Amino acid sequence: MEAEAVKSNLVLILDYGSQYTHLITRRIRKLSIFSLCISGTSPLQSIADLNPRVVILSGGPHSVHADAAPSFPEGFVDYVEAKGVFVLGICYGLQLIVQKLGGEVRIGDRQEYGRMEIEVTARASGLFGSKEVGDRQSVWMSHGDEAVRLPDGFAVVAKSDQGGIAAIENRERRFYGLQYHPEVTHSPEGMETLRYFLFNVCGVTADWNMEDVMEEEIKTIKALVGPEDHVICALSGGVDSTVAATLVHKAIGDRLHCIFVDNGLLRYKERERVMETFETDLHLPVTCVDATKQFLGNLKGIVDPETKRKIIGREFISIFDMFAQDLEHKLGKRPNFLVQGTLYPDIIESCPPPGSGRTHSHTIKSHHNVGGLPKDMKLKLIEPLKLLFKDEVRELGKILNVPQGFLKRHPFPGPGLAVRVLGDVTEGNALEILRQVDEIFIQSIKDAGLYDSIWQAFAVFLPIKSVGVQGDKRTHSHVVALRAVTSQDGMTADWYNFEHKFLDDVARKICNSVRGVNRVVQDITSKPPSTIEWE
């Protein structure tokens, strides 16, 4: 999906740090419109190269009055007006438009947070369409500053119950603004507003679908990989790498060589189960490499999560290079490319937060897909899923005839159980305990018919022991945590509310079946403020 192929209908989101920014991208894609999200402080040339039809300025935690407040680049206004690009500011984005185009933004006397009623104040607006003056709707507000004087040519088209400006527009200059968040479910009519704006006002067409994505990616892969080139694909056993491999296999056939690495950090019987699926259901050419000693040897004594991830990424590449050398001996030609199942959330979460003053990545998670690759890696990367969210990958996998049961598998982190054993993964029998606990938890979820209702579920081995009583004896044993979340794309998540009896049964099974565990706790934190994984 190169920008050239989709730019005529591209909706580009400039991210200014709102926790909801990714939701704008998702909501627009649900309308079958291609959307991308880049940093709000990206240079003008980066925006121009994408040649968007619409630019959306996201919300953010900043005040436009702050010295380090992020803003669109110099020349942005001239560029969008010269090209006829439509601009929609949301929350902070509205305030940015007002301030930069000659209006005034002040710290609000009455801040607006949470649910609030707004009232349409103008007929036939570009934001509310056929809604009449006086029509009301509930929206989600989240701002302390407010626009108090609009730039010349702008009109107020909606106000809040408190009298604050809720929506503005200048149809001649193609600038629009919403002081609330239409992308969240707490704004029930928000999608209707976005739909009307994009289709009726901006003239965007709904021409983006997974079939086109597949065909476009196949063309891109064929253009990148020469007719005599060979490609390695690192299969993790998860949905992402499997769909990526299937897509590349469709593009170049037997010149794809898959490798599955048992790094000693896999789940219970993962190697046997995954290899059977690859060989029986997907018919992918896969070589299994047992590198348990290599990985665990290099992880011994390591407790820092980022260091663990970097080591794992480095060892994977080392094995891939060795695999490439072996193939070179067999084929007489060294493979030049490595396929990875990097997704869009991996990229978004590895971007610097606007307004942070950082030019490097302020990492939420350093995925070995994104942040753990050595600079001197000999293989060139192919990441055919890098612009897709998880549910889109599953949709693509369905088109590629990947078995439905496999596509429904919960996500599993690239570094494996290394990020679910807090501390040194090689200490004692932590990995074996975690595998047994995790298996009981996941199987119980499946037996209860809950697996497909949960985005991700897993157990975590905690680096602490607690006092217990087992078999009439005092014990000092390990504590494990259970984590289960619901989500649409992994960018935000809420904890799954199990029935008490289910948790009671699972905790009893774990403590009665897994030697060395005497306490089970549940993680009931959403994302944000936490992440889904613990490390």
Short mmCIF file of C-alpha atoms in Angstrom, two decimals:
data_model
loop_
_atom_site.label_atom_id
_atom_site.label_comp_id
_atom_site.label_asym_id
_atom_site.label_seq_id
_atom_site.Cartn_x
_atom_site.Cartn_y
_atom_site.Cartn_z
CA MET A 1 0.00 0.00 0.00
CA GLU A 2 2.35 2.68 -1.18
CA ALA A 3 1.08 6.25 -0.79
CA GLU A 4 0.97 6.66 -4.57
CA ALA A 5 -1.76 4.04 -4.85
CA VAL A 6 -4.15 5.58 -2.37
CA LYS A 7 -3.30 9.27 -2.21
CA SER A 8 -6.30 10.51 -4.21
CA ASN A 9 -8.59 9.60 -1.31
CA LEU A 10 -6.14 9.66 1.56
CA VAL A 11 -7.30 11.12 4.86
CA LEU A 12 -4.18 12.08 6.79
CA ILE A 13 -4.29 12.50 10.57
CA LEU A 14 -1.68 14.72 12.20
CA ASP A 15 -1.21 13.38 15.71
CA TYR A 16 -0.86 15.90 18.53
CA GLY A 17 -0.89 13.38 21.33
CA SER A 18 -4.52 12.60 22.08
CA GLN A 19 -5.19 9.15 23.50
CA TYR A 20 -8.01 8.94 20.94
CA THR A 21 -5.97 9.76 17.81
CA HIS A 22 -5.71 6.15 16.62
CA LEU A 23 -9.50 5.88 16.91
CA ILE A 24 -9.88 8.54 14.23
CA THR A 25 -7.81 6.37 11.90
CA ARG A 26 -9.87 3.30 12.73
CA ARG A 27 -13.24 5.04 12.39
CA ILE A 28 -12.36 6.43 8.97
CA ARG A 29 -11.15 3.06 7.73
CA LYS A 30 -14.46 1.59 8.84
CA LEU A 31 -15.98 3.90 6.24
CA SER A 32 -13.83 2.13 3.58
CA ILE A 33 -11.62 5.21 3.33
CA PHE A 34 -7.86 4.87 3.60
CA SER A 35 -6.38 6.88 6.47
CA LEU A 36 -2.89 7.27 7.87
CA CYS A 37 -1.60 8.82 11.08
CA ILE A 38 1.73 10.66 11.28
CA SER A 39 3.30 13.00 13.83
CA GLY A 40 1.69 16.42 14.00
CA THR A 41 5.16 17.96 13.83
CA SER A 42 6.12 16.18 10.59
CA PRO A 43 7.81 18.44 8.02
CA LEU A 44 5.63 19.91 5.30
CA GLN A 45 7.35 17.80 2.64
CA SER A 46 6.23 14.59 4.40
CA ILE A 47 2.64 15.81 4.21
CA ALA A 48 2.97 16.97 0.61
CA ASP A 49 4.51 13.65 -0.47
CA LEU A 50 1.37 11.85 0.72
CA ASN A 51 -0.81 14.36 -1.16
CA PRO A 52 -3.88 13.92 1.06
CA ARG A 53 -7.39 15.00 0.16
CA VAL A 54 -8.20 15.68 3.82
CA VAL A 55 -5.99 16.50 6.82
CA ILE A 56 -7.34 16.00 10.34
CA LEU A 57 -5.58 17.76 13.21
CA SER A 58 -6.01 15.56 16.28
CA GLY A 59 -6.63 16.46 19.88
CA GLY A 60 -3.85 16.56 22.42
CA PRO A 61 -2.95 17.27 26.04
CA HIS A 62 -1.19 20.56 25.29
CA SER A 63 -2.21 24.19 25.48
CA VAL A 64 -1.62 26.26 22.35
CA HIS A 65 -0.16 28.90 24.69
CA ALA A 66 2.65 26.65 25.96
CA ASP A 67 6.15 27.41 24.68
CA ALA A 68 6.67 23.86 23.43
CA ALA A 69 3.13 23.42 22.09
CA PRO A 70 3.26 21.29 18.91
CA SER A 71 1.94 22.76 15.68
CA PHE A 72 1.69 22.02 11.99
CA PRO A 73 4.76 23.02 9.98
CA GLU A 74 5.60 26.40 8.50
CA GLY A 75 3.79 26.85 5.18
CA PHE A 76 1.03 24.34 6.02
CA VAL A 77 -1.85 26.80 5.61
CA ASP A 78 -0.54 28.03 2.25
CA TYR A 79 -0.07 24.44 1.11
CA VAL A 80 -3.58 23.19 1.94
CA GLU A 81 -5.23 26.27 0.46
CA ALA A 82 -3.20 26.05 -2.74
CA LYS A 83 -3.98 22.33 -3.13
CA GLY A 84 -7.63 22.56 -2.08
CA VAL A 85 -7.09 20.20 0.86
CA PHE A 86 -9.87 20.06 3.46
CA VAL A 87 -8.76 20.50 7.10
CA LEU A 88 -10.67 19.36 10.17
CA GLY A 89 -9.39 20.26 13.64
CA ILE A 90 -10.56 18.16 16.57
CA CYS A 91 -10.30 19.59 20.11
CA TYR A 92 -6.67 20.83 20.28
CA GLY A 93 -6.73 20.81 16.47
CA LEU A 94 -9.60 23.33 16.46
CA GLN A 95 -7.72 25.60 18.84
CA LEU A 96 -4.63 25.34 16.64
CA ILE A 97 -6.64 26.49 13.61
CA VAL A 98 -8.14 29.40 15.53
CA GLN A 99 -4.83 30.58 16.92
CA LYS A 100 -2.77 30.17 13.75
CA LEU A 101 -5.33 31.83 11.48
CA GLY A 102 -5.71 34.96 13.60
CA GLY A 103 -8.34 34.14 16.23
CA GLU A 104 -7.96 33.92 19.98
CA VAL A 105 -7.81 30.99 22.40
CA ARG A 106 -7.93 31.48 26.17
CA ILE A 107 -7.84 29.34 29.26
CA GLY A 108 -11.51 28.54 29.78
CA ASP A 109 -13.43 29.98 32.71
CA ARG A 110 -15.51 26.81 32.65
CA GLN A 111 -13.61 23.75 31.55
CA GLU A 112 -15.50 21.05 29.67
CA TYR A 113 -14.78 17.39 30.34
CA GLY A 114 -16.86 14.29 29.71
CA ARG A 115 -20.38 14.04 28.31
CA MET A 116 -22.03 17.28 27.32
CA GLU A 117 -24.93 18.47 25.18
CA ILE A 118 -24.29 20.69 22.18
CA GLU A 119 -26.78 22.58 20.04
CA VAL A 120 -26.57 23.27 16.31
CA THR A 121 -26.61 27.03 15.64
CA ALA A 122 -26.50 27.16 11.82
CA ARG A 123 -28.41 25.46 9.03
CA ALA A 124 -26.83 23.41 6.22
CA SER A 125 -23.33 23.38 7.73
CA GLY A 126 -20.52 21.25 6.39
CA LEU A 127 -20.37 19.37 9.68
CA PHE A 128 -24.00 18.77 10.56
CA GLY A 129 -25.61 18.67 7.12
CA SER A 130 -29.39 18.78 7.23
CA LYS A 131 -29.63 19.25 10.98
CA GLU A 132 -31.76 22.21 11.96
CA VAL A 133 -30.90 25.10 14.26
CA GLY A 134 -31.69 23.97 17.80
CA ASP A 135 -31.01 20.26 17.15
CA ARG A 136 -29.12 18.77 20.05
CA GLN A 137 -26.76 15.83 20.56
CA SER A 138 -24.56 14.37 23.26
CA VAL A 139 -20.79 14.56 22.73
CA TRP A 140 -17.55 13.86 24.59
CA MET A 141 -15.58 16.94 25.61
CA SER A 142 -12.02 17.06 26.93
CA HIS A 143 -10.53 20.55 26.99
CA GLY A 144 -9.49 23.33 29.34
CA ASP A 145 -8.76 26.06 26.78
CA GLU A 146 -11.49 27.53 24.56
CA ALA A 147 -11.78 29.58 21.39
CA VAL A 148 -13.20 33.01 22.25
CA ARG A 149 -12.67 34.90 18.99
CA LEU A 150 -12.70 33.28 15.57
CA PRO A 151 -10.49 34.21 12.61
CA ASP A 152 -12.07 36.29 9.87
CA GLY A 153 -14.49 34.33 7.70
CA PHE A 154 -15.20 31.61 10.28
CA ALA A 155 -18.67 30.89 11.65
CA VAL A 156 -19.85 29.12 14.79
CA VAL A 157 -22.11 26.20 13.81
CA ALA A 158 -22.62 24.60 17.25
CA LYS A 159 -22.34 25.62 20.89
CA SER A 160 -22.18 23.70 24.15
CA ASP A 161 -24.69 23.91 26.99
CA GLN A 162 -22.21 26.18 28.77
CA GLY A 163 -22.15 28.52 25.79
CA GLY A 164 -18.71 27.49 24.57
CA ILE A 165 -17.87 27.16 20.88
CA ALA A 166 -18.37 23.50 19.91
CA ALA A 167 -17.98 23.59 16.11
CA ILE A 168 -16.69 26.09 13.55
CA GLU A 169 -16.18 26.28 9.81
CA ASN A 170 -14.95 28.41 6.95
CA ARG A 171 -16.31 26.64 3.91
CA GLU A 172 -14.55 28.94 1.43
CA ARG A 173 -11.12 28.18 2.88
CA ARG A 174 -12.09 24.54 3.63
CA PHE A 175 -11.24 24.77 7.33
CA TYR A 176 -13.51 23.08 9.90
CA GLY A 177 -13.28 22.39 13.62
CA LEU A 178 -14.95 20.33 16.36
CA GLN A 179 -14.22 21.13 20.00
CA TYR A 180 -15.33 17.61 20.98
CA HIS A 181 -14.23 14.08 20.01
CA PRO A 182 -16.52 12.62 17.30
CA GLU A 183 -14.39 9.46 17.09
CA VAL A 184 -15.29 8.06 20.53
CA THR A 185 -18.39 6.00 21.24
CA HIS A 186 -19.39 8.56 23.89
CA SER A 187 -20.27 10.86 20.97
CA PRO A 188 -23.13 8.72 19.55
CA GLU A 189 -23.62 10.86 16.43
CA GLY A 190 -19.90 11.42 15.88
CA MET A 191 -19.61 8.85 13.10
CA GLU A 192 -22.54 10.45 11.28
CA THR A 193 -20.72 13.79 11.46
CA LEU A 194 -17.46 12.33 10.13
CA ARG A 195 -19.33 10.43 7.40
CA TYR A 196 -21.18 13.52 6.19
CA PHE A 197 -18.05 15.67 6.30
CA LEU A 198 -15.86 13.22 4.39
CA PHE A 199 -18.37 12.07 1.78
CA ASN A 200 -20.66 15.07 1.25
CA VAL A 201 -18.28 17.94 1.90
CA CYS A 202 -14.83 16.64 0.98
CA GLY A 203 -15.98 14.33 -1.83
CA VAL A 204 -13.95 11.35 -0.62
CA THR A 205 -15.06 8.03 -2.11
CA ALA A 206 -15.30 4.72 -0.26
CA ASP A 207 -12.86 2.74 -2.39
CA TRP A 208 -10.58 1.04 0.13
CA ASN A 209 -11.07 -2.68 0.90
CA MET A 210 -9.01 -5.72 1.84
CA GLU A 211 -9.18 -7.27 -1.62
CA ASP A 212 -7.52 -4.17 -3.05
CA VAL A 213 -5.01 -4.15 -0.20
CA MET A 214 -4.07 -7.74 -1.01
CA GLU A 215 -3.63 -7.08 -4.72
CA GLU A 216 -1.67 -3.90 -4.08
CA GLU A 217 0.65 -5.61 -1.61
CA ILE A 218 1.25 -8.50 -4.00
CA LYS A 219 2.25 -5.99 -6.70
CA THR A 220 4.52 -4.18 -4.23
CA ILE A 221 6.21 -7.42 -3.13
CA LYS A 222 6.77 -8.54 -6.73
CA ALA A 223 8.25 -5.15 -7.61
CA LEU A 224 10.56 -5.22 -4.58
CA VAL A 225 11.70 -8.83 -4.83
CA GLY A 226 13.51 -9.60 -8.07
CA PRO A 227 12.53 -12.65 -10.15
CA GLU A 228 15.58 -14.58 -8.92
CA ASP A 229 15.56 -13.33 -5.30
CA HIS A 230 14.73 -15.50 -2.30
CA VAL A 231 13.02 -14.41 0.90
CA ILE A 232 13.11 -15.61 4.52
CA CYS A 233 10.04 -15.32 6.72
CA ALA A 234 10.23 -15.53 10.48
CA LEU A 235 7.11 -17.33 11.68
CA SER A 236 6.22 -16.82 15.32
CA GLY A 237 3.09 -18.97 15.34
CA GLY A 238 0.92 -15.87 15.63
CA VAL A 239 -1.67 -14.46 13.26
CA ASP A 240 0.44 -11.55 11.99
CA SER A 241 3.52 -13.42 10.78
CA THR A 242 1.36 -16.24 9.37
CA VAL A 243 -0.80 -13.88 7.30
CA ALA A 244 2.34 -12.04 6.16
CA ALA A 245 3.94 -15.33 5.10
CA THR A 246 0.82 -16.48 3.27
CA LEU A 247 0.64 -13.16 1.41
CA VAL A 248 4.31 -13.27 0.37
CA HIS A 249 3.98 -16.95 -0.60
CA LYS A 250 1.09 -15.98 -2.88
CA ALA A 251 3.32 -13.32 -4.47
CA ILE A 252 6.57 -15.25 -5.01
CA GLY A 253 5.75 -18.92 -4.40
CA ASP A 254 8.55 -21.32 -3.43
CA ARG A 255 11.15 -18.58 -3.28
CA LEU A 256 9.80 -17.96 0.22
CA HIS A 257 11.57 -19.95 2.96
CA CYS A 258 9.93 -19.91 6.38
CA ILE A 259 11.68 -20.50 9.67
CA PHE A 260 10.09 -21.14 13.05
CA VAL A 261 12.45 -20.60 15.98
CA ASP A 262 11.90 -22.38 19.28
CA ASN A 263 13.60 -19.82 21.52
CA GLY A 264 12.66 -21.48 24.79
CA LEU A 265 10.12 -18.72 25.42
CA LEU A 266 7.09 -20.36 23.84
CA ARG A 267 3.81 -21.34 25.47
CA TYR A 268 2.83 -24.85 26.51
CA LYS A 269 3.35 -27.28 23.56
CA GLU A 270 3.41 -24.29 21.21
CA ARG A 271 6.08 -25.76 18.95
CA GLU A 272 4.18 -28.98 18.27
CA ARG A 273 0.82 -27.25 17.78
CA VAL A 274 2.12 -24.52 15.51
CA MET A 275 4.22 -26.77 13.28
CA GLU A 276 1.22 -29.04 12.72
CA THR A 277 -0.87 -26.05 11.62
CA PHE A 278 1.84 -24.78 9.25
CA GLU A 279 2.33 -28.16 7.61
CA THR A 280 -1.23 -29.56 7.60
CA ASP A 281 -3.47 -26.51 7.13
CA LEU A 282 -1.35 -23.79 5.53
CA HIS A 283 1.09 -25.94 3.50
CA LEU A 284 3.89 -23.46 4.12
CA PRO A 285 7.51 -24.59 3.72
CA VAL A 286 8.80 -24.28 7.29
CA THR A 287 12.10 -25.20 8.92
CA CYS A 288 12.02 -25.50 12.71
CA VAL A 289 15.16 -24.44 14.58
CA ASP A 290 15.66 -25.26 18.27
CA ALA A 291 17.60 -22.32 19.72
CA THR A 292 16.54 -22.67 23.35
CA LYS A 293 20.06 -22.83 24.76
CA GLN A 294 21.22 -19.85 22.68
CA PHE A 295 18.38 -17.56 23.80
CA LEU A 296 18.22 -18.55 27.46
CA GLY A 297 21.99 -18.48 27.75
CA ASN A 298 22.11 -14.88 26.59
CA LEU A 299 19.16 -13.89 28.80
CA LYS A 300 20.62 -15.32 31.99
CA GLY A 301 20.78 -12.66 34.69
CA ILE A 302 18.98 -10.02 32.57
CA VAL A 303 16.07 -8.27 34.32
CA ASP A 304 15.57 -5.01 32.38
CA PRO A 305 12.63 -5.43 29.94
CA GLU A 306 14.13 -3.36 27.13
CA THR A 307 17.45 -5.18 27.39
CA LYS A 308 15.62 -8.49 27.18
CA ARG A 309 13.83 -7.37 24.04
CA LYS A 310 17.02 -6.14 22.41
CA ILE A 311 18.82 -9.41 23.16
CA ILE A 312 15.94 -11.45 21.77
CA GLY A 313 15.80 -9.30 18.61
CA ARG A 314 19.56 -9.68 18.15
CA GLU A 315 19.48 -13.47 18.61
CA PHE A 316 16.61 -13.83 16.15
CA ILE A 317 18.57 -11.94 13.50
CA SER A 318 21.65 -14.04 14.22
CA ILE A 319 19.63 -17.19 13.57
CA PHE A 320 18.05 -15.72 10.45
CA ASP A 321 21.52 -14.87 9.12
CA MET A 322 22.69 -18.44 9.76
CA PHE A 323 19.56 -19.77 8.08
CA ALA A 324 20.30 -17.50 5.10
CA GLN A 325 23.84 -18.88 4.89
CA ASP A 326 22.55 -22.46 4.89
CA LEU A 327 20.09 -21.57 2.13
CA GLU A 328 22.87 -19.95 0.16
CA HIS A 329 24.77 -23.25 0.17
CA LYS A 330 21.68 -25.13 -1.01
CA LEU A 331 20.44 -22.61 -3.56
CA GLY A 332 23.68 -21.09 -4.72
CA LYS A 333 22.15 -17.68 -3.96
CA ARG A 334 21.83 -15.85 -0.66
CA PRO A 335 18.34 -14.63 0.34
CA ASN A 336 18.17 -10.85 0.47
CA PHE A 337 14.90 -10.22 2.31
CA LEU A 338 13.27 -10.92 5.67
CA VAL A 339 9.48 -10.85 6.12
CA GLN A 340 8.02 -9.65 9.43
CA GLY A 341 4.45 -9.22 10.61
CA THR A 342 4.83 -5.67 11.93
CA LEU A 343 1.44 -3.99 12.37
CA TYR A 344 0.39 -0.34 12.37
CA PRO A 345 0.00 -0.18 16.18
CA ASP A 346 3.64 -1.32 16.50
CA ILE A 347 4.68 1.67 14.41
CA ILE A 348 2.33 4.16 16.08
CA GLU A 349 3.47 3.12 19.56
CA SER A 350 7.11 3.60 18.57
CA CYS A 351 6.64 7.23 17.45
CA PRO A 352 7.80 10.23 19.50
CA PRO A 353 4.95 11.97 21.33
CA PRO A 354 4.26 15.41 19.83
CA GLY A 355 5.30 18.23 22.12
CA SER A 356 7.77 16.04 24.01
CA GLY A 357 10.75 17.79 22.45
CA ARG A 358 12.16 14.39 21.44
CA THR A 359 13.28 13.59 17.95
CA HIS A 360 13.91 9.94 18.70
CA SER A 361 11.39 7.27 19.51
CA HIS A 362 9.81 7.49 22.93
CA THR A 363 8.94 3.81 23.06
CA ILE A 364 5.87 2.34 24.66
CA LYS A 365 7.05 -1.10 23.63
CA SER A 366 10.23 -1.90 21.81
CA HIS A 367 8.99 -4.71 19.59
CA HIS A 368 11.70 -6.76 17.95
CA ASN A 369 9.71 -6.05 14.77
CA VAL A 370 10.30 -2.33 15.27
CA GLY A 371 12.96 -1.48 17.82
CA GLY A 372 15.20 -4.52 18.27
CA LEU A 373 16.80 -4.95 14.85
CA PRO A 374 20.56 -4.33 14.58
CA LYS A 375 21.69 -1.49 12.34
CA ASP A 376 24.10 -3.78 10.49
CA MET A 377 21.46 -6.37 9.59
CA LYS A 378 22.25 -7.88 6.20
CA LEU A 379 18.66 -8.71 5.27
CA LYS A 380 16.26 -6.11 3.87
CA LEU A 381 12.84 -5.96 5.54
CA ILE A 382 9.50 -6.72 3.95
CA GLU A 383 6.61 -5.66 6.22
CA PRO A 384 3.43 -6.15 4.16
CA LEU A 385 1.08 -5.54 7.12
CA LYS A 386 2.71 -2.40 8.50
CA LEU A 387 -0.28 -0.17 7.70
CA LEU A 388 -2.94 -2.54 9.06
CA PHE A 389 -4.62 -2.99 12.42
CA LYS A 390 -5.10 -6.45 13.90
CA ASP A 391 -8.74 -6.86 12.86
CA GLU A 392 -7.78 -5.84 9.32
CA VAL A 393 -5.05 -8.48 9.30
CA ARG A 394 -7.62 -11.10 10.28
CA GLU A 395 -9.87 -9.91 7.45
CA LEU A 396 -6.97 -10.19 5.02
CA GLY A 397 -6.12 -13.66 6.36
CA LYS A 398 -9.69 -14.77 5.72
CA ILE A 399 -9.39 -13.68 2.07
CA LEU A 400 -6.11 -15.64 1.88
CA ASN A 401 -7.89 -18.77 3.22
CA VAL A 402 -5.99 -18.93 6.49
CA PRO A 403 -8.11 -21.22 8.76
CA GLN A 404 -10.63 -19.27 10.83
CA GLY A 405 -9.60 -21.04 14.03
CA PHE A 406 -6.04 -19.86 13.53
CA LEU A 407 -7.08 -16.27 12.75
CA LYS A 408 -8.96 -16.09 16.05
CA ARG A 409 -5.84 -16.82 18.08
CA HIS A 410 -5.04 -14.22 20.71
CA PRO A 411 -1.99 -12.02 20.04
CA PHE A 412 1.33 -13.28 21.39
CA PRO A 413 4.28 -10.90 21.88
CA GLY A 414 7.35 -11.23 19.68
CA PRO A 415 9.67 -11.68 22.70
CA GLY A 416 7.39 -14.46 23.96
CA LEU A 417 7.25 -15.36 27.64
CA ALA A 418 10.30 -13.20 28.31
CA VAL A 419 7.95 -10.25 28.85
CA ARG A 420 5.59 -12.30 31.01
CA VAL A 421 8.24 -13.51 33.43
CA LEU A 422 9.12 -10.35 35.32
CA GLY A 423 12.82 -10.36 36.03
CA ASP A 424 15.30 -13.06 35.04
CA VAL A 425 13.47 -15.58 32.82
CA THR A 426 16.10 -18.27 33.51
CA GLU A 427 15.81 -18.15 37.29
CA GLY A 428 14.47 -21.36 38.83
CA ASN A 429 11.63 -22.96 36.94
CA ALA A 430 9.73 -19.73 36.25
CA LEU A 431 9.12 -20.50 32.57
CA GLU A 432 7.75 -23.98 33.25
CA ILE A 433 5.46 -22.69 36.01
CA LEU A 434 4.19 -19.94 33.73
CA ARG A 435 3.51 -22.37 30.88
CA GLN A 436 1.40 -24.60 33.11
CA VAL A 437 -0.52 -21.69 34.64
CA ASP A 438 -1.13 -20.10 31.24
CA GLU A 439 -2.38 -23.38 29.78
CA ILE A 440 -4.89 -23.86 32.60
CA PHE A 441 -6.12 -20.28 32.26
CA ILE A 442 -6.51 -20.35 28.45
CA GLN A 443 -8.10 -23.81 28.40
CA SER A 444 -10.57 -22.72 31.08
CA ILE A 445 -11.50 -19.70 28.97
CA LYS A 446 -12.08 -21.94 25.95
CA ASP A 447 -14.11 -24.44 27.98
CA ALA A 448 -16.30 -21.59 29.22
CA GLY A 449 -16.92 -20.40 25.63
CA LEU A 450 -15.27 -17.04 26.30
CA TYR A 451 -12.19 -17.21 24.08
CA ASP A 452 -13.65 -15.30 21.10
CA SER A 453 -15.04 -12.58 23.38
CA ILE A 454 -11.56 -11.74 24.70
CA TRP A 455 -8.89 -9.89 22.74
CA GLN A 456 -5.99 -11.32 24.70
CA ALA A 457 -5.57 -13.45 27.82
CA PHE A 458 -2.44 -14.72 29.51
CA ALA A 459 -0.69 -15.35 32.80
CA VAL A 460 2.25 -13.43 34.28
CA PHE A 461 4.94 -14.79 36.60
CA LEU A 462 5.65 -12.24 39.33
CA PRO A 463 9.10 -11.90 40.94
CA ILE A 464 7.68 -12.28 44.45
CA LYS A 465 6.69 -15.07 46.82
CA SER A 466 3.87 -15.13 49.32
CA VAL A 467 2.97 -17.08 52.43
CA GLY A 468 0.37 -19.81 52.02
CA VAL A 469 -1.00 -22.98 53.52
CA GLN A 470 -1.07 -26.12 51.39
CA GLY A 471 -1.46 -29.64 52.69
CA ASP A 472 -1.59 -28.36 56.29
CA LYS A 473 1.87 -26.90 55.79
CA ARG A 474 3.10 -23.35 55.63
CA THR A 475 4.41 -22.51 52.16
CA HIS A 476 6.41 -19.68 50.69
CA SER A 477 5.61 -19.94 47.00
CA HIS A 478 5.22 -17.98 43.81
CA VAL A 479 2.50 -15.50 42.85
CA VAL A 480 1.01 -15.44 39.36
CA ALA A 481 -1.27 -12.84 37.78
CA LEU A 482 -4.05 -13.39 35.26
CA ARG A 483 -4.68 -10.79 32.55
CA ALA A 484 -7.59 -10.73 30.08
CA VAL A 485 -8.66 -7.72 28.03
CA THR A 486 -11.17 -6.66 25.41
CA SER A 487 -10.10 -4.41 22.55
CA GLN A 488 -10.67 -3.52 18.90
CA ASP A 489 -7.08 -3.06 17.80
CA GLY A 490 -4.83 -3.31 20.86
CA MET A 491 -4.31 0.44 21.02
CA THR A 492 -6.73 0.76 23.93
CA ALA A 493 -8.11 -2.07 26.04
CA ASP A 494 -10.37 -2.74 28.99
CA TRP A 495 -10.08 -5.63 31.43
CA TYR A 496 -12.47 -8.53 30.95
CA ASN A 497 -14.98 -8.88 33.79
CA PHE A 498 -15.08 -12.62 34.55
CA GLU A 499 -17.79 -14.08 36.75
CA HIS A 500 -16.49 -14.70 40.26
CA LYS A 501 -17.13 -18.44 40.03
CA PHE A 502 -14.94 -18.68 36.92
CA LEU A 503 -12.05 -16.93 38.68
CA ASP A 504 -12.55 -19.06 41.77
CA ASP A 505 -12.42 -22.28 39.71
CA VAL A 506 -9.34 -21.17 37.76
CA ALA A 507 -7.44 -20.10 40.88
CA ARG A 508 -8.20 -23.46 42.54
CA LYS A 509 -7.07 -25.40 39.46
CA ILE A 510 -3.81 -23.45 39.30
CA CYS A 511 -2.94 -23.79 42.98
CA ASN A 512 -3.91 -27.48 43.03
CA SER A 513 -2.14 -28.39 39.78
CA VAL A 514 0.97 -26.25 39.52
CA ARG A 515 3.64 -27.01 42.09
CA GLY A 516 5.24 -23.86 43.46
CA VAL A 517 2.23 -21.52 43.17
CA ASN A 518 0.11 -20.58 46.17
CA ARG A 519 -1.45 -17.29 45.13
CA VAL A 520 -3.34 -16.06 42.05
CA VAL A 521 -4.20 -12.40 41.43
CA GLN A 522 -6.05 -10.65 38.59
CA ASP A 523 -4.95 -7.54 36.71
CA ILE A 524 -7.96 -5.22 36.37
CA THR A 525 -6.22 -2.22 34.78
CA SER A 526 -7.26 -0.76 31.44
CA LYS A 527 -4.97 0.57 28.69
CA PRO A 528 -4.30 3.40 29.29
CA PRO A 529 -2.96 3.88 31.93
CA SER A 530 -1.27 0.47 31.70
CA THR A 531 -0.26 -1.46 28.59
CA ILE A 532 -1.65 -4.90 27.80
CA GLU A 533 1.62 -6.70 28.50
CA TRP A 534 3.43 -6.20 31.81
CA GLU A 535 6.86 -5.53 30.30
#
